[in-house]
Coordinates of C-alpha atoms in Angstrom, one line a residue:
X1 CA -57.7 12.6 61.3
X2 CA -57.2 10.2 58.4
X3 CA -56.7 6.6 57.5
X4 CA -53.5 5.7 55.6
X5 CA -51.9 2.8 53.9
X6 CA -49.4 0.8 56.0
X7 CA -45.8 1.7 55.9
X8 CA -43.6 3.3 53.3
X9 CA -41.3 1.7 50.8
X10 CA -38.5 4.2 51.2
X11 CA -36.5 4.3 54.4
X12 CA -34.1 7.0 55.6
X13 CA -30.4 6.4 56.0
X14 CA -29.5 6.8 59.7
X15 CA -27.5 6.2 62.7
X16 CA -24.3 4.1 62.5
X17 CA -21.1 5.2 60.7
X18 CA -22.0 3.5 57.4
X19 CA -21.5 4.5 53.8
X20 CA -24.8 6.3 53.8
X21 CA -24.9 8.0 57.2
X22 CA -27.8 10.1 58.6
X23 CA -28.9 11.6 61.9
X24 CA -27.8 10.0 65.1
X25 CA -30.8 8.3 66.6
X26 CA -31.3 8.1 70.4
X27 CA -33.3 5.1 71.4
X28 CA -34.4 4.5 75.0
X29 CA -37.2 2.8 77.0
X30 CA -38.9 3.7 80.3
X31 CA -39.6 1.3 83.1
X32 CA -43.3 1.1 82.1
X33 CA -42.3 -0.2 78.6
X34 CA -42.7 3.0 76.6
X35 CA -40.1 3.2 73.8
X36 CA -38.6 6.6 73.1
X37 CA -36.9 7.5 69.8
X38 CA -35.3 10.9 69.4
X39 CA -34.2 12.2 66.0
X40 CA -32.1 15.4 66.1
X41 CA -32.9 18.1 63.6
X42 CA -31.3 21.5 64.4
X43 CA -32.4 23.4 61.4
X44 CA -35.4 25.1 63.1
X45 CA -36.6 25.5 66.7
X46 CA -39.6 23.1 66.2
X47 CA -40.4 19.5 67.1
X48 CA -42.6 16.8 65.8
X49 CA -44.1 14.8 68.6
X50 CA -45.7 11.4 67.7
X51 CA -47.2 8.6 69.7
X52 CA -47.5 5.3 67.8
X53 CA -49.6 2.3 69.1
X54 CA -48.9 -1.2 67.9
X55 CA -52.5 -1.8 66.8
X56 CA -54.3 -1.1 63.5
X57 CA -57.2 -2.2 61.5
X58 CA -55.8 -5.7 61.2
X59 CA -56.2 -6.0 64.9
X60 CA -59.9 -5.2 64.8
X61 CA -62.0 -8.0 66.5
X62 CA -64.2 -10.2 64.3
X63 CA -67.3 -8.4 63.1
X64 CA -65.9 -5.1 64.4
X65 CA -64.0 -3.8 61.4
X66 CA -63.2 -0.2 61.6
X67 CA -62.9 0.0 65.4
X68 CA -59.2 1.1 65.3
X69 CA -60.0 3.9 63.0
X70 CA -63.2 4.8 64.9
X71 CA -61.2 5.0 68.2
X72 CA -58.7 7.3 66.4
X73 CA -61.6 9.7 65.9
X74 CA -62.9 9.3 69.5
X75 CA -59.4 10.1 71.0
X76 CA -60.1 13.7 70.2
X77 CA -63.2 13.7 72.4
X78 CA -61.4 14.8 75.6
X79 CA -60.7 13.7 79.1
X80 CA -61.9 14.9 82.6
X81 CA -58.9 17.2 82.8
X82 CA -59.1 18.5 79.2
X83 CA -62.6 18.6 77.7
X84 CA -63.3 18.0 74.0
X85 CA -61.5 20.5 71.7
X86 CA -59.1 21.9 74.3
X87 CA -56.1 20.0 73.0
X88 CA -56.7 20.9 69.4
X89 CA -57.3 24.6 70.3
X90 CA -54.0 24.6 72.3
X91 CA -52.0 23.3 69.3
X92 CA -53.7 25.9 67.1
X93 CA -53.0 28.7 69.5
X94 CA -49.3 27.6 69.6
X95 CA -49.2 27.9 65.8
X96 CA -48.7 24.2 65.4
X97 CA -50.3 21.4 63.5
X98 CA -51.8 18.1 64.6
X99 CA -53.3 15.0 63.0
X100 CA -53.7 11.3 63.4
X101 CA -53.9 8.3 61.1
X102 CA -54.7 4.6 61.2
X103 CA -53.0 1.9 59.2
X104 CA -53.3 -1.9 59.0
X105 CA -50.6 -2.3 61.7
X106 CA -50.5 0.9 63.7
X107 CA -52.4 4.0 64.9
X108 CA -50.5 7.3 65.4
X109 CA -51.1 10.8 66.8
X110 CA -48.8 13.7 66.2
X111 CA -48.3 17.4 66.8
X112 CA -45.7 19.8 65.3
X113 CA -45.0 22.8 67.6
X114 CA -42.3 25.2 68.7
X115 CA -39.7 23.3 70.7
X116 CA -40.5 25.2 74.0
X117 CA -44.0 23.7 74.0
X118 CA -42.9 20.0 73.8
X119 CA -43.7 19.5 77.5
X120 CA -47.3 20.7 77.2
X121 CA -48.2 18.5 74.2
X122 CA -46.6 15.5 76.0
X123 CA -48.8 16.3 79.0
X124 CA -52.0 16.3 76.9
X125 CA -51.1 13.2 74.9
X126 CA -50.2 11.2 78.0
X127 CA -53.5 12.3 79.6
X128 CA -55.6 10.9 76.8
X129 CA -53.5 7.7 76.8
X130 CA -55.2 6.7 80.0
X131 CA -58.1 9.1 80.8
X132 CA -60.3 9.2 77.7
X133 CA -63.9 9.9 78.5
X134 CA -66.6 8.5 76.2
X135 CA -70.3 8.8 76.4
X136 CA -73.1 7.7 74.1
X137 CA -73.7 11.4 73.3
X138 CA -70.3 11.7 71.7
X139 CA -69.9 8.2 70.3
X140 CA -73.1 8.1 68.2
X141 CA -72.5 11.4 66.3
X142 CA -68.9 10.5 65.6
X143 CA -70.0 7.1 64.2
X144 CA -72.1 9.1 61.8
X145 CA -69.0 11.1 60.9
X146 CA -67.1 7.9 60.1
X147 CA -70.0 6.6 58.0
X148 CA -70.0 9.8 56.0
X149 CA -66.2 9.6 55.6
X150 CA -66.7 6.1 54.2
X151 CA -69.4 7.3 51.9
X152 CA -67.2 10.1 50.5
X153 CA -64.0 8.1 50.2
X154 CA -65.1 4.6 49.3
X155 CA -68.7 4.2 48.5
X156 CA -68.8 7.0 45.9
X157 CA -65.4 6.3 44.4
X158 CA -65.2 3.4 41.8
X159 CA -61.4 3.2 42.1
X160 CA -61.7 2.8 45.9
X161 CA -64.4 0.2 45.5
X162 CA -62.2 -1.8 43.2
X163 CA -59.3 -1.5 45.6
X164 CA -61.4 -2.9 48.4
X165 CA -62.6 -5.8 46.3
X166 CA -59.0 -6.6 45.1
X167 CA -57.7 -6.5 48.7
X168 CA -60.5 -8.7 49.9
X169 CA -59.7 -11.2 47.1
X170 CA -55.9 -11.1 47.8
X171 CA -56.4 -11.6 51.5
X172 CA -59.2 -14.0 51.8
X173 CA -58.2 -15.1 55.3
X174 CA -55.9 -12.4 56.7
X175 CA -57.4 -9.2 58.1
X176 CA -55.4 -7.1 55.6
X177 CA -58.3 -7.9 53.4
X178 CA -60.6 -5.7 55.5
X179 CA -60.7 -1.9 54.7
X180 CA -59.0 0.2 57.3
X181 CA -62.1 2.3 57.7
X182 CA -64.2 -0.8 58.1
X183 CA -67.2 -2.3 56.2
X184 CA -70.3 0.0 56.4
X185 CA -72.6 -2.6 57.9
X186 CA -70.1 -3.3 60.7
X187 CA -69.3 0.4 61.4
X188 CA -73.0 0.9 62.0
X189 CA -72.9 -1.6 64.9
X190 CA -69.9 -0.1 66.7
X191 CA -70.8 1.1 70.3
X192 CA -69.2 2.9 73.2
X193 CA -68.4 -0.4 74.8
X194 CA -66.5 -1.6 71.7
X195 CA -64.4 1.5 71.7
X196 CA -63.6 1.3 75.4
X197 CA -62.6 -2.4 75.2
X198 CA -60.3 -1.7 72.3
X199 CA -58.8 1.4 74.1
X200 CA -58.1 -0.5 77.3
X201 CA -56.5 -3.4 75.4
X202 CA -54.1 -1.4 73.2
X203 CA -53.6 2.1 74.6
X204 CA -51.0 1.3 77.2
X205 CA -47.4 2.6 77.6
X206 CA -45.9 -0.8 76.9
X207 CA -47.7 -0.9 73.6
X208 CA -46.6 2.6 72.6
X209 CA -43.7 4.3 70.9
X210 CA -42.9 7.9 71.5
X211 CA -41.0 9.5 68.6
X212 CA -39.7 13.1 68.8
X213 CA -37.9 14.7 65.9
X214 CA -36.5 18.2 66.0
X215 CA -34.4 20.6 68.0
X216 CA -34.1 18.4 71.1
X217 CA -31.7 16.3 73.1
X218 CA -32.3 12.7 74.2
X219 CA -31.8 13.5 77.9
X220 CA -34.3 16.3 77.7
X221 CA -36.9 14.2 75.9
X222 CA -36.5 11.4 78.5
X223 CA -36.9 13.8 81.4
X224 CA -40.1 15.2 79.9
X225 CA -41.4 11.7 79.1
X226 CA -40.8 10.5 82.6
X227 CA -42.8 13.5 84.0
X228 CA -45.7 12.7 81.8
X229 CA -45.9 9.2 80.2
X230 CA -43.7 7.7 82.9
X231 CA -46.4 8.2 85.5
X232 CA -48.7 5.8 83.7
X233 CA -48.3 2.3 85.2
X234 CA -47.7 -0.6 82.9
X235 CA -50.5 -3.2 82.7
X236 CA -48.2 -6.2 82.1
X237 CA -47.0 -7.7 78.9
X238 CA -47.9 -5.9 75.6
X239 CA -51.0 -7.3 74.0
X240 CA -50.3 -10.2 71.6
X241 CA -51.2 -9.6 68.0
X242 CA -52.5 -13.0 66.9
X243 CA -53.8 -13.0 63.4
X244 CA -54.9 -15.7 60.9
X245 CA -52.3 -16.0 58.2
X246 CA -53.0 -16.2 54.5
X247 CA -52.7 -19.7 52.9
X248 CA -50.4 -20.0 49.8
X249 CA -52.4 -18.9 46.8
X250 CA -53.2 -21.5 44.2
X251 CA -55.2 -19.6 41.5
X252 CA -55.1 -16.3 39.8
X253 CA -58.2 -14.1 40.5
X254 CA -59.9 -11.5 38.3
X255 CA -62.0 -8.7 39.8
X256 CA -63.9 -6.4 37.5
X257 CA -65.8 -3.2 38.4
X258 CA -67.8 -1.2 36.0
X259 CA -69.2 2.2 36.8
X260 CA -70.5 5.1 34.6
X261 CA -68.4 7.6 36.7
X262 CA -65.2 6.0 35.4
X263 CA -63.5 8.2 32.8
X264 CA -60.1 6.5 32.5
X265 CA -60.1 2.6 32.6
X266 CA -57.2 1.0 34.4
X267 CA -55.6 -2.4 35.1
X268 CA -53.8 -3.5 38.2
X269 CA -52.1 -6.7 39.4
X270 CA -51.5 -7.1 43.1
X271 CA -49.2 -9.9 44.1
X272 CA -49.0 -11.4 47.6
X273 CA -45.3 -10.9 48.5
X274 CA -43.2 -11.0 51.7
X275 CA -42.7 -7.8 53.7
X276 CA -39.4 -6.6 55.1
X277 CA -40.3 -8.4 58.3
X278 CA -41.4 -11.8 56.7
X279 CA -39.0 -12.0 53.8
X280 CA -35.9 -14.1 53.8
X281 CA -32.6 -12.3 54.1
X282 CA -32.1 -9.9 51.2
X283 CA -35.4 -10.6 49.5
X284 CA -37.3 -7.4 50.6
X285 CA -34.4 -5.2 49.3
X286 CA -34.3 -7.1 46.0
X287 CA -38.1 -6.7 45.7
X288 CA -37.6 -2.9 46.3
X289 CA -35.0 -2.7 43.5
X290 CA -37.1 -4.9 41.2
X291 CA -40.2 -2.8 41.6
X292 CA -38.2 0.3 40.8
X293 CA -36.7 -1.3 37.7
X294 CA -40.0 -2.6 36.3
X295 CA -42.2 0.4 37.3
X296 CA -40.3 3.3 38.9
X297 CA -40.7 6.1 36.5
X298 CA -40.3 6.8 32.8
X299 CA -37.1 4.8 32.4
X300 CA -38.7 1.6 33.9
X301 CA -39.3 -1.5 31.8
X302 CA -43.1 -1.2 31.9
X303 CA -43.2 2.5 31.0
X304 CA -40.8 2.1 28.1
X305 CA -42.5 -1.1 26.8
X306 CA -46.1 -0.1 27.1
X307 CA -46.2 3.7 26.9
X308 CA -43.2 4.6 24.7
X309 CA -42.5 1.6 22.5
X310 CA -45.9 0.0 22.0
X311 CA -48.0 3.1 22.8
X312 CA -50.8 1.0 24.3
X313 CA -50.8 2.7 27.6
X314 CA -50.8 6.3 28.9
X315 CA -49.4 5.3 32.3
X316 CA -47.6 2.3 33.8
X317 CA -45.7 1.6 37.0
X318 CA -45.1 -0.6 40.0
X319 CA -45.0 -0.2 43.8
X320 CA -43.8 -2.5 46.6
X321 CA -45.2 -2.0 50.1
X322 CA -42.3 -3.3 52.2
X323 CA -43.5 -2.1 55.6
X324 CA -46.0 -4.6 57.1
X325 CA -46.1 -6.9 60.1
X326 CA -47.2 -9.9 57.9
X327 CA -47.2 -10.7 54.2
X328 CA -47.7 -7.7 52.0
X329 CA -48.5 -6.5 48.5
X330 CA -46.6 -5.6 45.3
X331 CA -48.6 -3.6 42.7
X332 CA -48.2 -3.5 38.9
X333 CA -50.6 -1.1 37.1
X334 CA -51.3 0.6 33.8
X335 CA -53.9 2.8 32.1
X336 CA -54.8 1.9 28.5
X337 CA -54.5 4.2 25.5
X338 CA -57.8 4.8 23.6
X339 CA -59.2 1.7 21.9
X340 CA -56.9 -0.6 23.9
X341 CA -58.8 -3.3 25.8
X342 CA -57.9 -4.1 29.4
X343 CA -57.4 -7.7 28.4
X344 CA -54.8 -6.8 25.8
X345 CA -53.1 -4.4 28.3
X346 CA -53.0 -7.1 31.0
X347 CA -51.5 -9.5 28.5
X348 CA -48.9 -6.9 27.5
X349 CA -48.0 -6.4 31.2
X350 CA -47.4 -10.2 31.6
X351 CA -45.2 -10.2 28.4
X352 CA -43.1 -7.4 29.8
X353 CA -42.7 -9.1 33.1
X354 CA -41.7 -12.3 31.4
X355 CA -39.2 -10.5 29.3
X356 CA -37.7 -8.9 32.4
X357 CA -37.2 -12.3 33.9
X358 CA -35.4 -13.5 30.8
X359 CA -33.3 -10.4 30.4
X360 CA -31.7 -9.3 33.7
X361 CA -31.1 -5.6 34.3
X362 CA -27.8 -4.3 33.0
X363 CA -25.3 -3.0 35.4
X364 CA -26.2 0.6 34.4
X365 CA -29.9 0.0 35.0
X366 CA -29.2 -1.7 38.4
X367 CA -26.8 1.1 39.5
X368 CA -29.3 3.8 38.4
X369 CA -32.2 2.1 40.3
X370 CA -30.2 1.7 43.5
X371 CA -28.8 5.2 43.4
X372 CA -32.3 6.6 42.9
X373 CA -33.8 4.7 45.8
X374 CA -31.1 5.7 48.2
X375 CA -31.0 9.3 47.0
X376 CA -34.8 9.6 47.5
X377 CA -34.5 8.4 51.0
X378 CA -31.6 10.8 51.8
X379 CA -33.4 13.8 50.3
X380 CA -36.5 12.9 52.2
X381 CA -34.6 13.5 55.4
X382 CA -35.3 17.2 54.8
X383 CA -38.8 16.5 56.1
X384 CA -38.8 16.2 59.9
X385 CA -42.2 14.6 59.9
X386 CA -41.2 12.0 57.3
X387 CA -38.3 11.0 59.5
X388 CA -40.6 10.6 62.5
X389 CA -43.1 8.6 60.5
X390 CA -40.4 6.2 59.1
X391 CA -39.0 5.3 62.5
X392 CA -42.4 5.0 64.1
X393 CA -43.8 2.8 61.4
X394 CA -40.7 0.6 61.4
X395 CA -40.8 0.0 65.2
X396 CA -44.5 -0.5 65.2
X397 CA -44.2 -3.3 62.6
X398 CA -41.4 -5.2 64.4
X399 CA -38.3 -3.7 62.9
X400 CA -35.4 -2.2 64.8
X401 CA -33.4 1.1 64.6
X402 CA -30.6 -1.0 63.1
X403 CA -32.9 -2.4 60.4
X404 CA -33.7 1.2 59.3
X405 CA -30.1 2.4 59.5
X406 CA -28.8 -0.5 57.5
X407 CA -31.3 -0.2 54.7
X408 CA -29.2 1.8 52.2
X409 CA -26.3 -0.5 52.5
X410 CA -28.5 -3.6 52.0
X411 CA -30.0 -1.9 48.9
X412 CA -26.4 -1.3 47.7
X413 CA -25.7 -5.0 48.0
X414 CA -28.5 -6.2 45.7
X415 CA -27.3 -7.9 42.5
X416 CA -28.9 -8.4 39.1
X417 CA -29.3 -12.0 39.9
X418 CA -31.0 -11.2 43.2
X419 CA -33.6 -9.1 41.3
X420 CA -34.3 -11.8 38.7
X421 CA -34.6 -14.5 41.5
X422 CA -37.2 -12.6 43.4
X423 CA -39.1 -11.7 40.2
X424 CA -39.3 -15.4 39.2
X425 CA -40.3 -16.4 42.7
X426 CA -42.9 -13.8 43.5
X427 CA -44.2 -12.5 40.2
X428 CA -46.2 -15.8 39.7
X429 CA -49.6 -15.0 38.2
X430 CA -51.3 -17.4 40.6
X431 CA -50.1 -15.2 43.5
X432 CA -51.9 -12.2 42.0
X433 CA -55.3 -10.6 41.8
X434 CA -56.0 -8.6 38.7
X435 CA -58.4 -5.7 38.9
X436 CA -60.1 -4.1 35.9
X437 CA -61.8 -0.7 36.3
X438 CA -64.1 0.1 33.4
X439 CA -66.6 2.8 32.5
X440 CA -69.2 0.2 31.5
X441 CA -69.3 -3.5 30.9
X442 CA -68.8 -4.7 27.3
X443 CA -72.0 -5.7 25.5

C-alpha cells in the first residue's frame, strides 16, 4: 500500500485509427454505473485488474486530512466472508502481485494474476467494495501504522518536509495543499466512524472504474463484472466533488528549509498551472512540450545553460503534472555546484527561462521534443500495468478514452509559438513558490 502523486505526464497512444495507433480499448458501463475499461494485451496469459475510485486526499473532509489514505490501508482488513489477510494470501498463492495507492484525485487497488483467476479477484474486490468490516481493534493499530509511515517518509526527510511546505504555500486555499498522507495532528484524531463515513460516501459502483488489461476480451470481462460488481446496487448519483478553488496568485513566495541532514542543497520553483482538464484547448499539450524543452534531459535549455555552459549546477530539469482534476503544478529545479549559492542558482534559472521566452525553440528542437514525448508513451505500452494506470487515472480525473487516444496527435500539433505563448503566460514568477533546501542557515 502506498501513496502516490496524482497522475502521469505521459499518456499512451490508443484506440482510434490515428497516426499514432495503439491497443483497441473496450469501454462499457453496467446499469449500476460501474465503468469498465478493457485493454487487450496478448503477449502473456496474465491480467492486471484495477478498481479506481473517484476520491483522493483532496476530497478529505475538513480537519480529517489523510482519511482517504487511511481508508486505503483499512480496505485490507477483511469482510465477513473473507477475513483479514485472506485476499492477500490468495493473490500470493496464485503467484500474483497486489497493491493500492492514493493520490490527490483518486484511490486505486490492483492485482496482477494469471488470466484464469480473474473471476476470483473480481469476487474478492467486489466483496470489499460493500462489505468492509471495521472495528476499533483493527482501526487503532492501523492508525499507528500510518503515523509511522508519515514519520519515516515525511517527518524524518528534509526534502519531503520542504515539498509539503511548498505545496501548502502554492495551494493556500485548495486541498491540493494538504499532504496525501495527512497532517500528523489530524491523523491522530481519525476514528472508525470517520473511515466508515468516507467509505459509505465514495466506495460505490457508480463512483468506480474497473480497468482490466491483459489476455482478455471485452465480453468476457463484462460477464464476470456482472456476476460480481453488477450485483451491488447503485446508491444514486455519484458523489459530487465540491472543492474550494485557488485564487489567482499575486505574489511570489519563498520557502526555506535548513536541516543538518541535507548533504546536497537544491532549488525548486513550482508554478500554479492548468491541468489537462482545466486548460484551454491546446495549452496542456504546449505545456507538456515546453517542460520537455526547458528541462527534459541533457539536451534541455536548463541543463545546457546551468550544468554544461555555466557549470553552476550539477543537475537541472523540469516536470509538468498534467493529470489533475483542478489546477496543477509545473516544477523547475536544480542542484547547485559547490560554492554556488541557491540565490545565484535561482537567479540563473530565471535568466534561462527569460531567454527561452525570447528565443523560441528551433524546428529541430521542437521536433526532437515531440518525437521523444510520443516515443516514450509508445514504448511504455510494453508495461501492462502502466497502461491500466494511465486509463484509470485519466477517467478518474474527468478525461475520456478519446482524450487519451488523441494525445499523441495533439502533441504533434504543438507549434513553437504555442510553446512560447504558454511560457509567457504561465511562467510568471508571481505564480510560483520557490523552495530552498539547505544543510544549514547562513550565518
